[in-house]
Short mmCIF file of N, CA and C in Angstrom, two decimals:
data_model
loop_
_atom_site.label_atom_id
_atom_site.label_comp_id
_atom_site.label_asym_id
_atom_site.label_seq_id
_atom_site.Cartn_x
_atom_site.Cartn_y
_atom_site.Cartn_z
N MET A 1 114.22 -14.28 21.37
CA MET A 1 115.11 -13.77 21.93
C MET A 1 115.36 -14.38 23.21
N GLU A 2 116.80 -14.98 23.43
CA GLU A 2 117.21 -15.65 24.45
C GLU A 2 118.20 -15.00 25.31
N ILE A 3 118.11 -15.00 26.53
CA ILE A 3 118.91 -14.28 27.51
C ILE A 3 120.14 -15.21 27.82
N PRO A 4 121.38 -14.63 27.56
CA PRO A 4 122.83 -15.18 27.86
C PRO A 4 122.53 -15.84 29.26
N ARG A 5 123.12 -17.21 29.41
CA ARG A 5 122.99 -17.65 30.78
C ARG A 5 123.89 -17.02 31.68
N SER A 6 124.94 -16.56 31.32
CA SER A 6 125.87 -15.76 32.27
C SER A 6 125.28 -14.50 32.83
N CYS A 7 124.54 -13.87 31.96
CA CYS A 7 123.79 -12.59 32.42
C CYS A 7 122.67 -13.15 33.46
N PHE A 8 122.01 -14.25 33.21
CA PHE A 8 120.99 -14.68 34.20
C PHE A 8 121.55 -15.11 35.51
N GLU A 9 122.70 -15.90 35.34
CA GLU A 9 123.26 -16.28 36.60
C GLU A 9 123.72 -15.19 37.46
N LYS A 10 124.55 -14.25 36.93
CA LYS A 10 124.78 -13.03 37.69
C LYS A 10 123.86 -12.20 38.21
N SER A 11 122.75 -12.12 37.64
CA SER A 11 121.36 -11.42 37.91
C SER A 11 120.78 -12.26 39.19
N ARG A 12 120.76 -13.42 38.96
CA ARG A 12 120.21 -14.30 39.83
C ARG A 12 120.91 -14.37 41.23
N GLN A 13 122.50 -14.43 41.30
CA GLN A 13 123.17 -14.29 42.41
C GLN A 13 123.05 -12.76 43.19
N LEU A 14 123.07 -11.90 42.61
CA LEU A 14 122.92 -10.49 43.10
C LEU A 14 121.63 -10.22 43.69
N PHE A 15 120.42 -10.87 42.91
CA PHE A 15 119.10 -10.64 43.61
C PHE A 15 119.00 -11.34 44.90
N PHE A 16 119.50 -12.60 44.91
CA PHE A 16 119.17 -13.30 46.11
C PHE A 16 120.12 -12.81 47.17
N LEU A 17 121.22 -12.14 46.91
CA LEU A 17 122.08 -11.50 47.96
C LEU A 17 121.40 -10.30 48.50
N GLY A 18 120.33 -9.74 47.90
CA GLY A 18 119.76 -8.79 48.35
C GLY A 18 120.24 -7.40 47.89
N GLN A 19 121.12 -7.27 47.04
CA GLN A 19 121.80 -5.98 46.48
C GLN A 19 120.83 -5.30 45.66
N ASN A 20 120.85 -3.99 45.76
CA ASN A 20 119.90 -3.30 44.86
C ASN A 20 120.79 -2.53 43.52
N GLY A 21 121.34 -3.23 43.00
CA GLY A 21 122.24 -2.94 41.78
C GLY A 21 121.61 -3.15 40.66
N PRO A 22 122.26 -2.77 39.32
CA PRO A 22 121.63 -2.89 38.02
C PRO A 22 121.21 -4.20 37.95
N ALA A 23 121.87 -5.29 38.33
CA ALA A 23 121.50 -6.77 38.05
C ALA A 23 120.32 -7.14 38.91
N TYR A 24 120.14 -6.46 40.07
CA TYR A 24 118.84 -6.75 40.73
C TYR A 24 117.70 -6.05 40.28
N LYS A 25 117.80 -4.82 39.45
CA LYS A 25 116.77 -4.26 38.72
C LYS A 25 116.51 -5.05 37.63
N PHE A 26 117.35 -5.57 36.91
CA PHE A 26 117.43 -6.40 35.55
C PHE A 26 116.68 -7.63 36.14
N HIS A 27 116.95 -8.21 36.95
CA HIS A 27 116.37 -9.52 37.53
C HIS A 27 114.62 -9.19 37.89
N ARG A 28 114.49 -8.01 38.42
CA ARG A 28 113.15 -7.74 38.58
C ARG A 28 112.35 -7.44 37.39
N LEU A 29 113.04 -6.81 36.48
CA LEU A 29 112.42 -6.64 35.25
C LEU A 29 112.06 -7.81 34.39
N LEU A 30 112.97 -8.85 34.62
CA LEU A 30 112.63 -10.20 33.99
C LEU A 30 111.48 -10.92 34.45
N LEU A 31 111.38 -10.78 36.01
CA LEU A 31 110.30 -11.27 36.67
C LEU A 31 109.12 -10.64 36.23
N LYS A 32 109.16 -9.28 36.26
CA LYS A 32 107.86 -8.55 35.85
C LYS A 32 107.39 -8.87 34.61
N ASN A 33 108.34 -8.98 33.64
CA ASN A 33 107.70 -9.34 32.29
C ASN A 33 107.78 -10.63 32.07
N LYS A 34 107.76 -11.67 33.07
CA LYS A 34 107.73 -12.98 32.70
C LYS A 34 108.74 -13.53 31.91
N LEU A 35 109.73 -12.84 31.70
CA LEU A 35 110.95 -13.39 30.68
C LEU A 35 111.71 -14.60 31.17
N LEU A 36 111.60 -14.94 32.57
CA LEU A 36 112.15 -15.89 33.08
C LEU A 36 111.58 -17.25 32.73
N THR A 37 110.34 -17.19 32.53
CA THR A 37 109.44 -18.19 32.32
C THR A 37 109.49 -18.44 30.80
N TYR A 38 109.40 -17.35 29.99
CA TYR A 38 109.16 -17.62 28.58
C TYR A 38 110.54 -17.81 27.77
N PHE A 39 111.57 -17.14 28.42
CA PHE A 39 112.71 -17.11 27.41
C PHE A 39 113.99 -17.80 28.02
N ALA A 40 113.90 -18.00 29.46
CA ALA A 40 114.98 -18.65 30.05
C ALA A 40 114.73 -20.20 30.14
N PRO A 41 115.74 -21.08 29.51
CA PRO A 41 115.53 -22.48 29.69
C PRO A 41 115.18 -22.95 31.02
N THR A 42 114.43 -23.77 31.24
CA THR A 42 114.00 -24.59 32.70
C THR A 42 115.19 -24.83 33.47
N SER A 43 116.24 -25.28 32.77
CA SER A 43 117.51 -25.83 33.57
C SER A 43 117.95 -24.42 34.23
N TRP A 44 117.82 -23.31 33.73
CA TRP A 44 118.45 -22.20 34.35
C TRP A 44 117.61 -21.68 35.57
N THR A 45 116.34 -21.96 35.46
CA THR A 45 115.46 -21.42 36.58
C THR A 45 115.37 -22.62 37.64
N SER A 46 115.81 -23.57 37.36
CA SER A 46 115.64 -24.74 38.22
C SER A 46 116.14 -24.53 39.76
N SER A 47 117.37 -23.64 39.84
CA SER A 47 117.81 -23.41 41.04
C SER A 47 117.34 -22.23 41.92
N ILE A 48 116.10 -21.57 41.32
CA ILE A 48 115.53 -20.50 41.89
C ILE A 48 114.73 -21.13 43.15
N PRO A 49 114.66 -20.68 44.26
CA PRO A 49 113.83 -21.30 45.28
C PRO A 49 112.35 -21.48 45.01
N LYS A 50 111.62 -22.46 45.12
CA LYS A 50 110.42 -22.58 44.63
C LYS A 50 109.32 -22.31 45.83
N HIS A 51 108.12 -21.76 45.39
CA HIS A 51 107.00 -21.60 46.41
C HIS A 51 105.96 -22.54 46.09
N PRO A 52 105.09 -23.06 47.11
CA PRO A 52 103.98 -23.79 46.66
C PRO A 52 102.92 -22.91 45.69
N VAL A 53 102.99 -21.82 45.63
CA VAL A 53 102.04 -21.24 44.72
C VAL A 53 102.83 -20.81 43.45
N SER A 54 102.41 -21.19 42.38
CA SER A 54 103.20 -21.31 41.06
C SER A 54 103.29 -19.69 40.65
N SER A 55 102.44 -18.93 41.12
CA SER A 55 102.30 -17.44 40.68
C SER A 55 103.33 -16.55 41.62
N ILE A 56 104.24 -17.11 42.16
CA ILE A 56 104.80 -16.24 43.38
C ILE A 56 105.89 -15.36 42.49
N HIS A 57 106.01 -14.21 42.96
CA HIS A 57 106.93 -13.21 42.49
C HIS A 57 107.91 -12.89 43.70
N ILE A 58 109.02 -12.93 43.65
CA ILE A 58 109.86 -12.50 44.76
C ILE A 58 110.53 -11.13 44.40
N ILE A 59 109.94 -10.10 45.14
CA ILE A 59 110.13 -8.73 44.65
C ILE A 59 110.55 -8.19 46.24
N MET A 60 111.56 -7.41 46.19
CA MET A 60 111.96 -6.82 47.46
C MET A 60 111.00 -5.48 47.58
N THR A 61 110.30 -5.38 48.67
CA THR A 61 109.28 -4.46 49.13
C THR A 61 109.79 -3.22 49.85
N SER A 62 110.48 -3.51 51.10
CA SER A 62 111.03 -2.47 51.96
C SER A 62 112.37 -2.70 52.55
N ASN A 63 112.92 -1.73 52.88
CA ASN A 63 114.01 -1.76 53.68
C ASN A 63 114.00 -1.42 55.11
N ILE A 64 114.48 -2.03 56.19
CA ILE A 64 114.20 -1.78 57.59
C ILE A 64 115.44 -1.47 58.28
N VAL A 65 115.59 -0.25 58.86
CA VAL A 65 116.90 0.22 59.66
C VAL A 65 116.32 0.20 61.24
N TYR A 66 117.31 -0.54 62.02
CA TYR A 66 117.22 -0.53 63.28
C TYR A 66 117.71 0.75 63.80
N ASN A 67 117.00 1.53 64.42
CA ASN A 67 117.61 2.90 65.03
C ASN A 67 118.17 2.69 66.53
N GLY A 68 118.03 1.81 67.15
CA GLY A 68 118.28 1.48 68.31
C GLY A 68 117.22 1.86 69.39
N ASP A 69 117.12 1.48 70.68
CA ASP A 69 116.08 1.82 71.55
C ASP A 69 114.86 1.09 71.14
N LEU A 70 114.81 0.02 70.51
CA LEU A 70 113.58 -0.65 70.01
C LEU A 70 112.81 0.07 69.10
N ARG A 71 113.18 0.93 68.10
CA ARG A 71 112.63 1.46 67.24
C ARG A 71 113.32 1.17 65.85
N THR A 72 112.42 1.15 64.83
CA THR A 72 112.91 1.05 63.40
C THR A 72 112.30 1.94 62.37
N THR A 73 112.86 2.05 61.44
CA THR A 73 112.34 3.04 60.41
C THR A 73 112.14 1.94 59.11
N CYS A 74 111.10 2.01 58.55
CA CYS A 74 110.75 1.13 57.51
C CYS A 74 110.49 1.87 56.27
N THR A 75 111.28 1.73 55.26
CA THR A 75 111.01 2.50 53.81
C THR A 75 110.52 1.60 52.63
N HIS A 76 109.32 1.94 52.37
CA HIS A 76 108.75 1.53 51.18
C HIS A 76 109.47 1.83 49.88
N LEU A 77 110.15 0.77 49.24
CA LEU A 77 110.95 1.07 48.09
C LEU A 77 110.36 1.71 47.18
N ALA A 78 109.29 1.47 46.59
CA ALA A 78 108.46 2.01 45.28
C ALA A 78 108.18 3.33 45.76
N SER A 79 107.68 3.86 46.74
CA SER A 79 107.40 5.23 46.95
C SER A 79 108.29 6.05 47.98
N GLY A 80 109.01 5.36 48.70
CA GLY A 80 109.92 6.04 49.45
C GLY A 80 109.12 6.38 50.85
N THR A 81 107.89 6.14 51.22
CA THR A 81 107.28 6.17 52.33
C THR A 81 107.80 5.60 53.38
N GLN A 82 107.82 6.41 54.70
CA GLN A 82 108.51 5.74 55.71
C GLN A 82 107.37 5.48 56.77
N ILE A 83 107.66 4.39 57.61
CA ILE A 83 106.89 3.92 59.05
C ILE A 83 107.78 3.89 59.87
N VAL A 84 107.57 4.35 61.14
CA VAL A 84 108.50 4.23 62.25
C VAL A 84 107.61 3.33 63.29
N THR A 85 108.40 2.20 63.71
CA THR A 85 107.73 1.39 64.70
C THR A 85 108.48 1.42 65.95
N ASP A 86 107.74 1.20 66.90
CA ASP A 86 108.29 1.21 68.42
C ASP A 86 107.72 -0.03 69.12
N ALA A 87 108.51 -0.67 70.06
CA ALA A 87 108.03 -1.68 70.79
C ALA A 87 107.01 -1.01 71.67
N PRO A 88 105.69 -1.95 71.96
CA PRO A 88 105.00 -1.47 72.90
C PRO A 88 105.49 -1.35 74.33
N VAL A 89 104.57 -0.48 75.15
CA VAL A 89 105.11 -0.21 76.44
C VAL A 89 105.10 -1.59 77.20
N ASP A 90 104.26 -2.32 76.94
CA ASP A 90 104.06 -3.74 77.78
C ASP A 90 105.25 -4.73 77.16
N ASN A 91 106.08 -4.38 76.36
CA ASN A 91 107.19 -5.28 75.89
C ASN A 91 108.48 -4.27 75.81
N GLN A 92 108.64 -3.55 76.86
CA GLN A 92 110.04 -2.60 77.00
C GLN A 92 110.17 -1.53 76.07
N GLY A 93 109.13 -1.20 75.38
CA GLY A 93 109.24 -0.07 74.49
C GLY A 93 108.66 1.32 74.96
N ARG A 94 108.79 2.17 74.14
CA ARG A 94 108.25 3.50 74.33
C ARG A 94 106.77 3.84 74.03
N GLY A 95 106.44 2.87 72.84
CA GLY A 95 104.88 2.88 72.28
C GLY A 95 104.69 4.24 71.78
N GLU A 96 105.73 4.95 71.25
CA GLU A 96 105.46 6.24 70.62
C GLU A 96 105.02 6.11 69.04
N ALA A 97 104.79 4.89 68.54
CA ALA A 97 104.48 4.67 67.35
C ALA A 97 103.89 3.47 67.30
N PHE A 98 103.41 3.03 65.95
CA PHE A 98 102.90 1.42 65.73
C PHE A 98 104.10 0.55 66.23
N ALA A 99 103.55 -0.31 66.92
CA ALA A 99 104.29 -1.48 67.30
C ALA A 99 104.17 -2.54 66.02
N PRO A 100 105.15 -3.32 65.52
CA PRO A 100 105.06 -4.25 64.28
C PRO A 100 103.57 -5.14 64.41
N THR A 101 103.19 -5.60 65.58
CA THR A 101 101.92 -6.26 65.67
C THR A 101 100.74 -5.26 65.35
N ASP A 102 100.88 -4.09 65.76
CA ASP A 102 99.69 -3.27 65.47
C ASP A 102 99.70 -3.02 64.01
N LEU A 103 100.75 -3.01 63.18
CA LEU A 103 100.81 -2.93 61.69
C LEU A 103 100.40 -4.21 60.98
N VAL A 104 100.34 -5.39 61.77
CA VAL A 104 99.81 -6.54 61.23
C VAL A 104 98.29 -6.45 61.26
N ALA A 105 97.73 -6.18 62.44
CA ALA A 105 96.31 -6.07 62.68
C ALA A 105 95.84 -4.85 61.65
N THR A 106 96.57 -3.78 61.57
CA THR A 106 96.01 -2.60 60.70
C THR A 106 96.09 -3.11 59.24
N ALA A 107 97.19 -3.66 58.88
CA ALA A 107 97.30 -4.12 57.56
C ALA A 107 96.09 -5.16 57.15
N ARG A 108 95.64 -5.84 58.10
CA ARG A 108 94.46 -6.57 57.77
C ARG A 108 93.35 -5.82 57.47
N GLY A 109 93.01 -4.70 58.25
CA GLY A 109 91.93 -3.79 57.87
C GLY A 109 92.14 -3.07 56.58
N ALA A 110 93.48 -2.64 56.50
CA ALA A 110 93.50 -1.85 55.00
C ALA A 110 93.59 -2.66 54.03
N CYS A 111 93.93 -3.79 53.94
CA CYS A 111 93.89 -4.89 52.95
C CYS A 111 92.34 -5.12 52.56
N MET A 112 91.54 -5.47 53.67
CA MET A 112 90.18 -5.71 53.45
C MET A 112 89.31 -4.65 52.78
N MET A 113 89.64 -3.39 53.24
CA MET A 113 89.19 -2.14 52.80
C MET A 113 89.45 -1.94 51.13
N THR A 114 90.93 -2.09 51.00
CA THR A 114 91.16 -2.09 49.62
C THR A 114 90.63 -3.04 48.56
N ILE A 115 90.69 -4.25 48.91
CA ILE A 115 89.80 -5.32 48.11
C ILE A 115 88.47 -4.90 48.26
N MET A 116 87.64 -4.52 49.17
CA MET A 116 86.42 -4.12 48.99
C MET A 116 86.18 -2.99 48.24
N GLY A 117 87.31 -2.08 48.24
CA GLY A 117 87.21 -0.87 47.46
C GLY A 117 87.30 -1.14 45.67
N ILE A 118 87.94 -2.25 45.67
CA ILE A 118 88.08 -2.81 44.21
C ILE A 118 86.72 -3.29 43.61
N LYS A 119 86.14 -3.99 44.56
CA LYS A 119 85.06 -4.58 44.20
C LYS A 119 83.84 -3.55 43.99
N ALA A 120 83.82 -2.40 45.13
CA ALA A 120 82.92 -1.43 44.87
C ALA A 120 83.11 -0.47 43.54
N ARG A 121 84.33 -0.40 43.19
CA ARG A 121 84.59 0.31 41.97
C ARG A 121 84.09 -0.50 40.74
N ASP A 122 84.04 -1.88 40.72
CA ASP A 122 83.65 -2.78 39.75
C ASP A 122 82.22 -2.65 39.66
N LEU A 123 81.62 -2.43 40.85
CA LEU A 123 80.01 -2.21 40.93
C LEU A 123 79.63 -0.92 40.68
N ASP A 124 80.37 0.06 40.54
CA ASP A 124 80.13 1.63 40.47
C ASP A 124 79.51 2.02 41.74
N LEU A 125 80.14 1.50 42.99
CA LEU A 125 79.51 1.97 44.27
C LEU A 125 80.75 2.88 44.93
N ASP A 126 80.46 3.74 45.82
CA ASP A 126 81.14 4.62 46.47
C ASP A 126 81.32 4.25 48.00
N LEU A 127 82.46 3.95 48.30
CA LEU A 127 82.77 3.56 49.84
C LEU A 127 83.41 4.67 50.58
N THR A 128 83.56 6.03 50.12
CA THR A 128 84.31 6.82 50.72
C THR A 128 83.65 7.31 51.88
N GLY A 129 84.77 7.32 52.78
CA GLY A 129 84.15 7.68 54.19
C GLY A 129 83.82 6.45 55.16
N THR A 130 84.17 5.32 54.59
CA THR A 130 84.03 4.04 55.44
C THR A 130 85.21 4.25 56.56
N ARG A 131 84.90 3.62 57.57
CA ARG A 131 85.93 3.65 58.94
C ARG A 131 85.91 2.36 59.45
N ILE A 132 87.20 1.97 59.87
CA ILE A 132 87.46 0.84 60.37
C ILE A 132 88.01 0.90 61.72
N GLU A 133 87.43 0.19 62.71
CA GLU A 133 88.02 0.28 64.28
C GLU A 133 88.73 -1.13 64.26
N VAL A 134 89.90 -1.17 64.72
CA VAL A 134 90.93 -2.21 64.70
C VAL A 134 91.35 -2.29 66.17
N ASN A 135 90.98 -3.61 66.62
CA ASN A 135 91.56 -4.01 67.98
C ASN A 135 92.40 -5.14 68.05
N LYS A 136 93.58 -5.28 68.52
CA LYS A 136 94.45 -6.29 68.51
C LYS A 136 94.65 -6.86 69.97
N VAL A 137 94.43 -8.19 69.93
CA VAL A 137 94.72 -8.76 71.33
C VAL A 137 95.68 -9.79 71.42
N MET A 138 96.70 -9.37 72.37
CA MET A 138 97.89 -10.26 72.35
C MET A 138 97.62 -11.40 73.56
N ALA A 139 98.64 -12.30 73.26
CA ALA A 139 98.58 -13.43 74.05
C ALA A 139 100.10 -13.73 74.33
N ALA A 140 100.41 -14.53 75.38
CA ALA A 140 101.71 -14.77 75.97
C ALA A 140 102.05 -16.28 75.67
N ASN A 141 103.34 -16.57 75.64
CA ASN A 141 103.96 -17.87 75.81
C ASN A 141 103.54 -18.71 74.50
N PRO A 142 103.81 -18.49 73.53
CA PRO A 142 104.64 -17.38 73.00
C PRO A 142 103.79 -16.21 72.84
N ARG A 143 104.55 -15.07 72.97
CA ARG A 143 103.88 -13.80 72.73
C ARG A 143 103.59 -13.59 71.23
N ARG A 144 102.16 -13.42 71.00
CA ARG A 144 101.73 -13.44 69.64
C ARG A 144 100.39 -12.68 69.42
N ILE A 145 100.05 -12.39 68.32
CA ILE A 145 98.53 -11.70 68.12
C ILE A 145 97.62 -12.96 68.40
N ALA A 146 96.75 -12.96 69.34
CA ALA A 146 95.79 -14.02 69.67
C ALA A 146 94.29 -13.72 68.78
N ARG A 147 93.92 -12.36 68.64
CA ARG A 147 92.87 -12.02 68.01
C ARG A 147 92.84 -10.75 67.27
N VAL A 148 92.23 -10.57 66.16
CA VAL A 148 92.16 -9.37 65.61
C VAL A 148 90.72 -9.11 65.31
N GLU A 149 90.08 -7.91 65.96
CA GLU A 149 88.73 -7.41 65.86
C GLU A 149 88.69 -6.27 65.12
N LEU A 150 87.77 -6.43 63.98
CA LEU A 150 87.64 -5.42 63.03
C LEU A 150 86.28 -4.96 62.91
N THR A 151 85.78 -3.67 63.15
CA THR A 151 84.46 -3.07 62.99
C THR A 151 84.52 -2.23 61.80
N PHE A 152 83.84 -2.56 60.63
CA PHE A 152 83.44 -1.63 59.69
C PHE A 152 82.41 -0.77 59.76
N HIS A 153 82.46 0.57 59.83
CA HIS A 153 81.43 1.35 60.05
C HIS A 153 81.24 1.98 58.41
N MET A 154 80.18 1.26 57.71
CA MET A 154 80.12 1.80 56.22
C MET A 154 79.60 3.07 56.01
N ALA A 155 80.11 3.53 54.86
CA ALA A 155 79.89 4.83 54.48
C ALA A 155 78.18 4.86 54.39
N ALA A 156 77.61 6.21 54.60
CA ALA A 156 75.93 6.24 54.58
C ALA A 156 75.56 6.12 53.14
N ASN A 157 75.45 4.91 52.61
CA ASN A 157 74.89 4.86 51.22
C ASN A 157 73.83 3.82 51.34
N HIS A 158 73.00 3.65 50.30
CA HIS A 158 71.91 2.71 50.31
C HIS A 158 72.29 1.55 49.40
N PHE A 159 72.90 0.55 49.95
CA PHE A 159 73.35 -0.66 49.34
C PHE A 159 72.21 -1.72 49.25
N THR A 160 72.11 -2.53 48.34
CA THR A 160 71.32 -3.69 48.29
C THR A 160 71.78 -4.71 49.05
N ASP A 161 70.88 -5.69 49.46
CA ASP A 161 71.60 -6.87 50.29
C ASP A 161 72.51 -7.65 49.44
N LYS A 162 72.23 -7.84 48.14
CA LYS A 162 73.24 -8.36 47.13
C LYS A 162 74.67 -7.64 47.10
N GLU A 163 74.71 -6.37 46.97
CA GLU A 163 75.89 -5.63 47.11
C GLU A 163 76.62 -5.53 48.34
N LYS A 164 75.76 -5.55 49.37
CA LYS A 164 76.49 -5.69 50.62
C LYS A 164 77.23 -7.32 50.74
N ALA A 165 76.42 -8.13 50.44
CA ALA A 165 77.13 -9.60 50.51
C ALA A 165 78.27 -9.77 49.61
N LEU A 166 78.19 -8.86 48.53
CA LEU A 166 79.39 -9.05 47.42
C LEU A 166 80.67 -8.42 47.95
N LEU A 167 80.41 -7.19 48.85
CA LEU A 167 81.36 -6.43 49.38
C LEU A 167 82.14 -7.15 50.58
N GLU A 168 81.17 -7.66 51.38
CA GLU A 168 81.66 -8.48 52.45
C GLU A 168 82.39 -9.51 52.11
N ALA A 169 82.07 -10.32 51.05
CA ALA A 169 82.69 -11.59 50.65
C ALA A 169 84.17 -11.11 50.01
N ALA A 170 84.11 -9.85 49.36
CA ALA A 170 85.44 -9.48 48.87
C ALA A 170 86.59 -9.31 50.01
N ALA A 171 85.96 -8.57 50.80
CA ALA A 171 86.62 -8.14 52.08
C ALA A 171 87.33 -9.47 52.82
N LEU A 172 86.33 -10.28 52.99
CA LEU A 172 86.91 -11.51 53.61
C LEU A 172 87.92 -12.33 52.81
N ALA A 173 88.04 -12.06 51.66
CA ALA A 173 89.06 -12.93 50.70
C ALA A 173 90.42 -12.33 50.48
N CYS A 174 90.60 -11.17 51.20
CA CYS A 174 91.71 -10.41 51.02
C CYS A 174 93.06 -11.21 51.46
N PRO A 175 94.21 -10.90 50.86
CA PRO A 175 95.65 -11.61 51.08
C PRO A 175 95.92 -11.65 52.40
N VAL A 176 95.84 -10.59 53.20
CA VAL A 176 96.46 -10.49 54.52
C VAL A 176 95.54 -11.51 55.44
N CYS A 177 94.27 -11.63 55.17
CA CYS A 177 93.29 -12.42 55.90
C CYS A 177 93.79 -13.81 55.62
N LYS A 178 94.10 -14.24 54.27
CA LYS A 178 94.53 -15.59 53.90
C LYS A 178 95.95 -16.02 54.47
N SER A 179 96.76 -15.03 54.76
CA SER A 179 97.92 -15.22 55.25
C SER A 179 98.31 -15.40 56.75
N LEU A 180 97.20 -15.07 57.63
CA LEU A 180 97.58 -15.08 59.07
C LEU A 180 97.10 -16.43 59.46
N ASP A 181 97.95 -16.82 60.41
CA ASP A 181 97.77 -18.05 61.04
C ASP A 181 96.32 -18.43 61.47
N VAL A 182 95.90 -19.61 61.25
CA VAL A 182 94.59 -20.07 61.85
C VAL A 182 94.34 -19.91 63.21
N ALA A 183 95.44 -20.03 63.87
CA ALA A 183 95.45 -19.59 65.42
C ALA A 183 94.91 -18.27 65.74
N CYS A 184 95.18 -17.44 65.03
CA CYS A 184 94.91 -15.96 65.42
C CYS A 184 93.40 -15.78 64.88
N GLU A 185 92.62 -15.64 65.96
CA GLU A 185 91.05 -15.50 65.79
C GLU A 185 90.91 -14.26 64.88
N GLN A 186 89.81 -14.11 64.07
CA GLN A 186 89.47 -13.06 63.30
C GLN A 186 88.00 -12.77 63.41
N ASP A 187 87.68 -11.52 64.19
CA ASP A 187 86.34 -11.07 64.31
C ASP A 187 86.13 -10.03 63.41
N VAL A 188 85.19 -10.16 62.51
CA VAL A 188 84.83 -9.03 61.71
C VAL A 188 83.32 -8.72 61.73
N LYS A 189 83.09 -7.34 61.83
CA LYS A 189 81.66 -7.04 61.93
C LYS A 189 81.51 -5.93 60.77
N PHE A 190 80.44 -5.82 60.19
CA PHE A 190 80.16 -4.82 59.04
C PHE A 190 78.87 -4.06 59.65
N VAL A 191 78.88 -2.79 59.81
CA VAL A 191 77.70 -1.83 60.45
C VAL A 191 77.36 -1.11 59.11
N TRP A 192 76.27 -1.45 58.58
CA TRP A 192 75.71 -0.59 57.53
C TRP A 192 75.00 0.37 57.77
#
């Protein structure tokens, strides 16, 4: 089965314009099922922006609406879940919700816990009740996250030293950790 070039071209145009119409959904379906790789000739896909990682998938994750007064509403497209952000008090905001930089630090902890949970499930271990304290330290000139400190308070289970090492290694290999700039210090403690 070969996809007609005109269909592919229209789909690609709409996808990269960020529209959420039928062509966008069709293009997502092509990406999801790897049909672009297997059925579309290379000459068609050569104009798609390349990423150094060969397995990259360009998929729209969320929509963000600016509500005014330094507040946004972020909607996760797959679930409809919403997160409200506010600028922090020390940066002209109200601080009534997560600041975007809070979400970065929190995402790191959530991602590490998720990856650790996957490893725990593979090892038939239960991490239910594990708690993470997240501390974000900001720097100025330029304003940025200088340090993220995470303390994992592990659930009261009796893990072997080998299991602990496997779980910690899994957590430290999370995608968010790998995505943060090396200039952002990362301090992680596991309390077993």
